[in-house]
């Protein structure tokens, strides 16, 4: 144990390197001790995709929507350590009380989907669209899996944030106010949700930021209801229709349960589609003896299988579809982050600049004010 390190206040942060390669049992003991010392001043939030050794230290866990609600409601803590990815920690910083400081144990825990749309590209798309459309008729909607400055862009333009739990209600909100939506960065969540609401595929052009006018004609953009940003989740795009067919052949009667970040061709073959929290609830409520193939992040599916031995739970792909960036939050980084907090030399603070935070909060608050948030079970696409 390095309790002497914890007791001595020093000005320099503890370096990370000595934590690499420490045995798990030592890291776990040090994490427990640091948590004990920090007491109620610390809240550890964990996303459901987090690996087992780390998620067991989370005080509260959830999907993106629930975690943002938990950050907004946190009352006693002074620090939130976020076991998730960068955009989630940014959201927690924007929504938590001003005196709360948010930390991400490894700053390289990003999100490849969030990286597919940046502020410059979205601003340039917006001004290109203004050449061919009336942008006062266009509602910017960003998936929560995006940087804070894109949420701020939405905030400044009267737009809103959505998560996979409430995308349908958010699009309803958008259509009640404007003729069409620009949905970024996940084309699949946008397409799956809008299609379930009756929007035709021909009304959903894809905007490729590398092409002039996003690769579209002015006519196609004028006929659009939802303009879909060309982004995707590298984890959920690994599930294919062939995997569904294979499971149905091998296990007649099996139910296919997938996340709406999966591509439309997989959604078409699935039985039930819904957010991470919805997937959890569905399996909890499923009868003993039922059989499921689940298309979402690997760690969550393995945990569900272990927690429900009375049900047959399979992972819907022969490939290892895990969120590699979320996986960067490991025991060494968590121990390092917490011991630095104990020592008073915090590392890896996530602080959204005040002006950005103000506008991002406007877009997040519009989402959090939606009525459906009392029922995170809502799914984007009904069961077949
Ligand atoms: P939810 O947490 O909204 O289900 O989204 C899944 C995801 O990909 C998180 O990054
Ligand atoms: Fe991003 Fe996909 Fe990982 Fe979620 S699962 S954090 S969308 S890469």
PDB file of C-alpha atoms in Angstrom, residues 97-300:
ATOM      1  CA  UNK A  97     -23.714  22.224  -9.909  1.00  0.00           C
ATOM      2  CA  UNK A  98     -21.090  24.911 -10.658  1.00  0.00           C
ATOM      3  CA  UNK A  99     -18.925  23.892  -7.682  1.00  0.00           C
ATOM      4  CA  UNK A 100     -18.647  20.251  -8.855  1.00  0.00           C
ATOM      5  CA  UNK A 101     -15.449  19.265 -10.661  1.00  0.00           C
ATOM      6  CA  UNK A 102     -15.566  16.430 -13.197  1.00  0.00           C
ATOM      7  CA  UNK A 103     -12.645  14.102 -13.972  1.00  0.00           C
ATOM      8  CA  UNK A 104     -12.074  11.499 -16.685  1.00  0.00           C
ATOM      9  CA  UNK A 105      -9.460   8.931 -15.556  1.00  0.00           C
ATOM     10  CA  UNK A 106      -7.942   8.668 -19.065  1.00  0.00           C
ATOM     11  CA  UNK A 107      -8.216  11.659 -21.388  1.00  0.00           C
ATOM     12  CA  UNK A 108      -7.810   9.428 -24.425  1.00  0.00           C
ATOM     13  CA  UNK A 109     -11.186   7.784 -23.698  1.00  0.00           C
ATOM     14  CA  UNK A 110     -12.985   9.504 -26.581  1.00  0.00           C
ATOM     15  CA  UNK A 111     -15.754   8.354 -28.910  1.00  0.00           C
ATOM     16  CA  UNK A 112     -15.037   7.649 -32.575  1.00  0.00           C
ATOM     17  CA  UNK A 113     -18.593   8.639 -33.484  1.00  0.00           C
ATOM     18  CA  UNK A 114     -18.359  11.990 -31.687  1.00  0.00           C
ATOM     19  CA  UNK A 115     -15.122  12.626 -33.625  1.00  0.00           C
ATOM     20  CA  UNK A 116     -17.021  12.294 -36.931  1.00  0.00           C
ATOM     21  CA  UNK A 117     -18.606  15.744 -36.580  1.00  0.00           C
ATOM     22  CA  UNK A 118     -16.661  18.786 -35.405  1.00  0.00           C
ATOM     23  CA  UNK A 119     -17.811  22.358 -34.998  1.00  0.00           C
ATOM     24  CA  UNK A 120     -16.027  23.643 -38.127  1.00  0.00           C
ATOM     25  CA  UNK A 121     -17.608  20.948 -40.294  1.00  0.00           C
ATOM     26  CA  UNK A 122     -21.101  21.508 -38.868  1.00  0.00           C
ATOM     27  CA  UNK A 123     -20.836  25.307 -39.175  1.00  0.00           C
ATOM     28  CA  UNK A 124     -19.660  24.959 -42.730  1.00  0.00           C
ATOM     29  CA  UNK A 125     -22.548  22.529 -43.493  1.00  0.00           C
ATOM     30  CA  UNK A 126     -24.976  25.017 -41.955  1.00  0.00           C
ATOM     31  CA  UNK A 127     -23.745  27.867 -44.148  1.00  0.00           C
ATOM     32  CA  UNK A 128     -23.770  25.641 -47.266  1.00  0.00           C
ATOM     33  CA  UNK A 129     -27.347  24.632 -46.418  1.00  0.00           C
ATOM     34  CA  UNK A 130     -28.261  28.305 -46.023  1.00  0.00           C
ATOM     35  CA  UNK A 131     -27.407  28.728 -49.731  1.00  0.00           C
ATOM     36  CA  UNK A 132     -30.155  26.313 -50.767  1.00  0.00           C
ATOM     37  CA  UNK A 133     -32.631  26.213 -47.846  1.00  0.00           C
ATOM     38  CA  UNK A 134     -34.233  28.502 -45.334  1.00  0.00           C
ATOM     39  CA  UNK A 135     -32.288  27.548 -42.201  1.00  0.00           C
ATOM     40  CA  UNK A 136     -34.981  29.116 -39.996  1.00  0.00           C
ATOM     41  CA  UNK A 137     -36.934  25.973 -41.033  1.00  0.00           C
ATOM     42  CA  UNK A 138     -34.074  23.646 -40.056  1.00  0.00           C
ATOM     43  CA  UNK A 139     -33.722  22.295 -36.496  1.00  0.00           C
ATOM     44  CA  UNK A 140     -30.241  21.167 -35.443  1.00  0.00           C
ATOM     45  CA  UNK A 141     -30.441  17.995 -33.349  1.00  0.00           C
ATOM     46  CA  UNK A 142     -27.299  16.494 -31.905  1.00  0.00           C
ATOM     47  CA  UNK A 143     -26.999  13.047 -30.437  1.00  0.00           C
ATOM     48  CA  UNK A 144     -25.515  13.367 -26.944  1.00  0.00           C
ATOM     49  CA  UNK A 145     -22.489  11.514 -28.375  1.00  0.00           C
ATOM     50  CA  UNK A 146     -20.972  14.786 -29.560  1.00  0.00           C
ATOM     51  CA  UNK A 147     -18.602  17.466 -28.282  1.00  0.00           C
ATOM     52  CA  UNK A 148     -19.897  20.215 -26.008  1.00  0.00           C
ATOM     53  CA  UNK A 149     -19.302  22.831 -28.711  1.00  0.00           C
ATOM     54  CA  UNK A 150     -21.739  21.004 -31.015  1.00  0.00           C
ATOM     55  CA  UNK A 151     -24.320  20.952 -28.232  1.00  0.00           C
ATOM     56  CA  UNK A 152     -23.647  24.690 -27.884  1.00  0.00           C
ATOM     57  CA  UNK A 153     -24.175  25.099 -31.640  1.00  0.00           C
ATOM     58  CA  UNK A 154     -27.616  23.507 -31.189  1.00  0.00           C
ATOM     59  CA  UNK A 155     -28.295  25.670 -28.146  1.00  0.00           C
ATOM     60  CA  UNK A 156     -27.505  28.849 -30.088  1.00  0.00           C
ATOM     61  CA  UNK A 157     -29.727  27.828 -33.027  1.00  0.00           C
ATOM     62  CA  UNK A 158     -32.777  26.858 -30.973  1.00  0.00           C
ATOM     63  CA  UNK A 159     -31.869  23.170 -31.275  1.00  0.00           C
ATOM     64  CA  UNK A 160     -31.743  20.242 -28.909  1.00  0.00           C
ATOM     65  CA  UNK A 161     -29.789  17.172 -27.765  1.00  0.00           C
ATOM     66  CA  UNK A 162     -31.141  13.610 -27.909  1.00  0.00           C
ATOM     67  CA  UNK A 163     -30.029  10.250 -26.567  1.00  0.00           C
ATOM     68  CA  UNK A 164     -30.894   6.822 -27.893  1.00  0.00           C
ATOM     69  CA  UNK A 165     -33.645   6.654 -25.225  1.00  0.00           C
ATOM     70  CA  UNK A 166     -35.549   9.709 -26.421  1.00  0.00           C
ATOM     71  CA  UNK A 167     -34.602  10.309 -30.079  1.00  0.00           C
ATOM     72  CA  UNK A 168     -38.196   9.836 -31.212  1.00  0.00           C
ATOM     73  CA  UNK A 169     -39.638  12.338 -28.810  1.00  0.00           C
ATOM     74  CA  UNK A 170     -36.864  14.793 -29.655  1.00  0.00           C
ATOM     75  CA  UNK A 171     -37.647  14.520 -33.378  1.00  0.00           C
ATOM     76  CA  UNK A 172     -41.358  15.023 -32.584  1.00  0.00           C
ATOM     77  CA  UNK A 173     -40.340  18.151 -30.673  1.00  0.00           C
ATOM     78  CA  UNK A 174     -38.244  19.312 -33.646  1.00  0.00           C
ATOM     79  CA  UNK A 175     -40.993  18.690 -36.236  1.00  0.00           C
ATOM     80  CA  UNK A 176     -43.533  20.556 -34.078  1.00  0.00           C
ATOM     81  CA  UNK A 177     -41.312  23.639 -34.424  1.00  0.00           C
ATOM     82  CA  UNK A 178     -39.568  23.407 -37.796  1.00  0.00           C
ATOM     83  CA  UNK A 179     -40.042  21.725 -41.144  1.00  0.00           C
ATOM     84  CA  UNK A 180     -36.893  19.628 -41.090  1.00  0.00           C
ATOM     85  CA  UNK A 181     -33.971  18.549 -38.908  1.00  0.00           C
ATOM     86  CA  UNK A 182     -30.218  18.321 -39.342  1.00  0.00           C
ATOM     87  CA  UNK A 183     -29.317  15.247 -37.264  1.00  0.00           C
ATOM     88  CA  UNK A 184     -25.705  14.583 -36.261  1.00  0.00           C
ATOM     89  CA  UNK A 185     -23.413  12.718 -35.821  1.00  0.00           C
ATOM     90  CA  UNK A 186     -25.096   9.253 -36.009  1.00  0.00           C
ATOM     91  CA  UNK A 187     -26.859   8.607 -39.299  1.00  0.00           C
ATOM     92  CA  UNK A 188     -28.197   5.257 -38.047  1.00  0.00           C
ATOM     93  CA  UNK A 189     -29.975   6.522 -34.942  1.00  0.00           C
ATOM     94  CA  UNK A 190     -31.409   9.368 -37.045  1.00  0.00           C
ATOM     95  CA  UNK A 191     -32.562   7.098 -39.869  1.00  0.00           C
ATOM     96  CA  UNK A 192     -33.960   4.327 -37.646  1.00  0.00           C
ATOM     97  CA  UNK A 193     -35.868   6.807 -35.515  1.00  0.00           C
ATOM     98  CA  UNK A 194     -37.280   8.939 -38.340  1.00  0.00           C
ATOM     99  CA  UNK A 195     -38.260   5.884 -40.376  1.00  0.00           C
ATOM    100  CA  UNK A 196     -40.194   4.465 -37.396  1.00  0.00           C
ATOM    101  CA  UNK A 197     -42.046   7.814 -37.330  1.00  0.00           C
ATOM    102  CA  UNK A 198     -43.076   7.413 -40.976  1.00  0.00           C
ATOM    103  CA  UNK A 199     -40.425   9.572 -42.660  1.00  0.00           C
ATOM    104  CA  UNK A 200     -39.580   8.051 -46.048  1.00  0.00           C
ATOM    105  CA  UNK A 201     -35.976   7.165 -46.887  1.00  0.00           C
ATOM    106  CA  UNK A 202     -36.132   9.523 -49.888  1.00  0.00           C
ATOM    107  CA  UNK A 203     -36.699  12.368 -47.395  1.00  0.00           C
ATOM    108  CA  UNK A 204     -33.485  11.541 -45.499  1.00  0.00           C
ATOM    109  CA  UNK A 205     -30.436  12.515 -47.560  1.00  0.00           C
ATOM    110  CA  UNK A 206     -27.046  11.751 -46.036  1.00  0.00           C
ATOM    111  CA  UNK A 207     -24.678  14.702 -45.556  1.00  0.00           C
ATOM    112  CA  UNK A 208     -21.082  13.733 -46.290  1.00  0.00           C
ATOM    113  CA  UNK A 209     -18.994  16.621 -44.916  1.00  0.00           C
ATOM    114  CA  UNK A 210     -16.182  15.912 -47.392  1.00  0.00           C
ATOM    115  CA  UNK A 211     -18.374  16.571 -50.466  1.00  0.00           C
ATOM    116  CA  UNK A 212     -19.816  19.797 -51.900  1.00  0.00           C
ATOM    117  CA  UNK A 213     -23.376  20.239 -50.537  1.00  0.00           C
ATOM    118  CA  UNK A 214     -22.739  17.074 -48.566  1.00  0.00           C
ATOM    119  CA  UNK A 215     -23.006  15.100 -51.830  1.00  0.00           C
ATOM    120  CA  UNK A 216     -26.617  16.217 -52.437  1.00  0.00           C
ATOM    121  CA  UNK A 217     -28.571  18.232 -54.967  1.00  0.00           C
ATOM    122  CA  UNK A 218     -30.419  21.368 -53.811  1.00  0.00           C
ATOM    123  CA  UNK A 219     -33.666  19.583 -54.830  1.00  0.00           C
ATOM    124  CA  UNK A 220     -32.972  16.576 -52.575  1.00  0.00           C
ATOM    125  CA  UNK A 221     -32.196  18.885 -49.659  1.00  0.00           C
ATOM    126  CA  UNK A 222     -35.380  20.887 -50.256  1.00  0.00           C
ATOM    127  CA  UNK A 223     -37.408  17.662 -50.266  1.00  0.00           C
ATOM    128  CA  UNK A 224     -35.810  16.476 -47.009  1.00  0.00           C
ATOM    129  CA  UNK A 225     -37.343  16.034 -43.572  1.00  0.00           C
ATOM    130  CA  UNK A 226     -34.157  14.845 -41.856  1.00  0.00           C
ATOM    131  CA  UNK A 227     -30.643  15.488 -43.131  1.00  0.00           C
ATOM    132  CA  UNK A 228     -28.445  12.720 -41.708  1.00  0.00           C
ATOM    133  CA  UNK A 229     -24.800  13.408 -40.893  1.00  0.00           C
ATOM    134  CA  UNK A 230     -22.514  10.686 -42.235  1.00  0.00           C
ATOM    135  CA  UNK A 231     -21.343   9.296 -38.895  1.00  0.00           C
ATOM    136  CA  UNK A 232     -21.640   5.948 -37.159  1.00  0.00           C
ATOM    137  CA  UNK A 233     -20.619   3.968 -34.096  1.00  0.00           C
ATOM    138  CA  UNK A 234     -17.673   1.699 -34.838  1.00  0.00           C
ATOM    139  CA  UNK A 235     -19.014  -0.828 -32.313  1.00  0.00           C
ATOM    140  CA  UNK A 236     -22.646  -1.105 -33.447  1.00  0.00           C
ATOM    141  CA  UNK A 237     -21.817  -1.072 -37.180  1.00  0.00           C
ATOM    142  CA  UNK A 238     -20.191  -4.490 -36.696  1.00  0.00           C
ATOM    143  CA  UNK A 239     -23.592  -6.216 -36.388  1.00  0.00           C
ATOM    144  CA  UNK A 240     -24.822  -7.480 -39.764  1.00  0.00           C
ATOM    145  CA  UNK A 241     -28.072  -8.998 -41.112  1.00  0.00           C
ATOM    146  CA  UNK A 242     -26.166 -12.262 -41.711  1.00  0.00           C
ATOM    147  CA  UNK A 243     -25.560 -12.553 -37.948  1.00  0.00           C
ATOM    148  CA  UNK A 244     -29.299 -12.321 -37.307  1.00  0.00           C
ATOM    149  CA  UNK A 245     -30.007 -14.970 -39.965  1.00  0.00           C
ATOM    150  CA  UNK A 246     -27.369 -17.275 -38.465  1.00  0.00           C
ATOM    151  CA  UNK A 247     -28.905 -17.045 -34.953  1.00  0.00           C
ATOM    152  CA  UNK A 248     -32.419 -17.601 -36.257  1.00  0.00           C
ATOM    153  CA  UNK A 249     -31.241 -20.727 -38.105  1.00  0.00           C
ATOM    154  CA  UNK A 250     -29.329 -22.063 -35.128  1.00  0.00           C
ATOM    155  CA  UNK A 251     -31.847 -21.194 -32.383  1.00  0.00           C
ATOM    156  CA  UNK A 252     -35.445 -21.186 -33.675  1.00  0.00           C
ATOM    157  CA  UNK A 253     -37.589 -18.875 -31.531  1.00  0.00           C
ATOM    158  CA  UNK A 254     -34.660 -16.725 -30.412  1.00  0.00           C
ATOM    159  CA  UNK A 255     -35.395 -12.985 -29.961  1.00  0.00           C
ATOM    160  CA  UNK A 256     -33.049 -10.467 -31.533  1.00  0.00           C
ATOM    161  CA  UNK A 257     -32.622  -7.364 -29.358  1.00  0.00           C
ATOM    162  CA  UNK A 258     -30.434  -4.533 -30.667  1.00  0.00           C
ATOM    163  CA  UNK A 259     -29.401  -0.923 -30.076  1.00  0.00           C
ATOM    164  CA  UNK A 260     -30.660   1.782 -32.519  1.00  0.00           C
ATOM    165  CA  UNK A 261     -27.065   2.722 -33.440  1.00  0.00           C
ATOM    166  CA  UNK A 262     -27.105  -0.492 -35.539  1.00  0.00           C
ATOM    167  CA  UNK A 263     -27.638  -0.068 -39.273  1.00  0.00           C
ATOM    168  CA  UNK A 264     -31.166  -0.088 -40.717  1.00  0.00           C
ATOM    169  CA  UNK A 265     -30.671  -3.452 -42.445  1.00  0.00           C
ATOM    170  CA  UNK A 266     -30.105  -5.064 -39.033  1.00  0.00           C
ATOM    171  CA  UNK A 267     -32.988  -3.156 -37.437  1.00  0.00           C
ATOM    172  CA  UNK A 268     -35.202  -4.584 -40.226  1.00  0.00           C
ATOM    173  CA  UNK A 269     -34.316  -8.105 -39.129  1.00  0.00           C
ATOM    174  CA  UNK A 270     -34.540  -7.528 -35.364  1.00  0.00           C
ATOM    175  CA  UNK A 271     -37.437  -8.204 -32.995  1.00  0.00           C
ATOM    176  CA  UNK A 272     -36.831  -5.334 -30.577  1.00  0.00           C
ATOM    177  CA  UNK A 273     -34.755  -2.162 -30.813  1.00  0.00           C
ATOM    178  CA  UNK A 274     -33.952   0.140 -27.919  1.00  0.00           C
ATOM    179  CA  UNK A 275     -31.369   2.017 -25.910  1.00  0.00           C
ATOM    180  CA  UNK A 276     -28.959   0.435 -23.469  1.00  0.00           C
ATOM    181  CA  UNK A 277     -31.248   1.015 -20.479  1.00  0.00           C
ATOM    182  CA  UNK A 278     -34.152  -0.433 -22.500  1.00  0.00           C
ATOM    183  CA  UNK A 279     -32.093  -3.545 -23.333  1.00  0.00           C
ATOM    184  CA  UNK A 280     -31.361  -4.035 -19.619  1.00  0.00           C
ATOM    185  CA  UNK A 281     -35.028  -3.704 -18.661  1.00  0.00           C
ATOM    186  CA  UNK A 282     -36.137  -6.033 -21.466  1.00  0.00           C
ATOM    187  CA  UNK A 283     -33.820  -8.797 -20.288  1.00  0.00           C
ATOM    188  CA  UNK A 284     -34.739  -8.250 -16.611  1.00  0.00           C
ATOM    189  CA  UNK A 285     -38.422  -8.665 -17.478  1.00  0.00           C
ATOM    190  CA  UNK A 286     -37.957 -11.601 -19.883  1.00  0.00           C
ATOM    191  CA  UNK A 287     -39.309 -14.988 -18.765  1.00  0.00           C
ATOM    192  CA  UNK A 288     -36.937 -17.693 -17.527  1.00  0.00           C
ATOM    193  CA  UNK A 289     -35.970 -20.032 -20.343  1.00  0.00           C
ATOM    194  CA  UNK A 290     -36.250 -17.327 -23.031  1.00  0.00           C
ATOM    195  CA  UNK A 291     -33.459 -17.021 -25.542  1.00  0.00           C
ATOM    196  CA  UNK A 292     -31.860 -13.789 -26.817  1.00  0.00           C
ATOM    197  CA  UNK A 293     -29.161 -12.562 -29.193  1.00  0.00           C
ATOM    198  CA  UNK A 294     -28.172  -9.021 -28.261  1.00  0.00           C
ATOM    199  CA  UNK A 295     -26.515  -6.469 -30.542  1.00  0.00           C
ATOM    200  CA  UNK A 296     -24.746  -3.973 -28.357  1.00  0.00           C
ATOM    201  CA  UNK A 297     -21.425  -3.534 -26.560  1.00  0.00           C
ATOM    202  CA  UNK A 298     -19.721  -6.766 -25.520  1.00  0.00           C
ATOM    203  CA  UNK A 299     -19.083  -6.041 -21.826  1.00  0.00           C
ATOM    204  CA  UNK A 300     -22.731  -5.216 -21.214  1.00  0.00           C
TER     205      UNK A 300
END
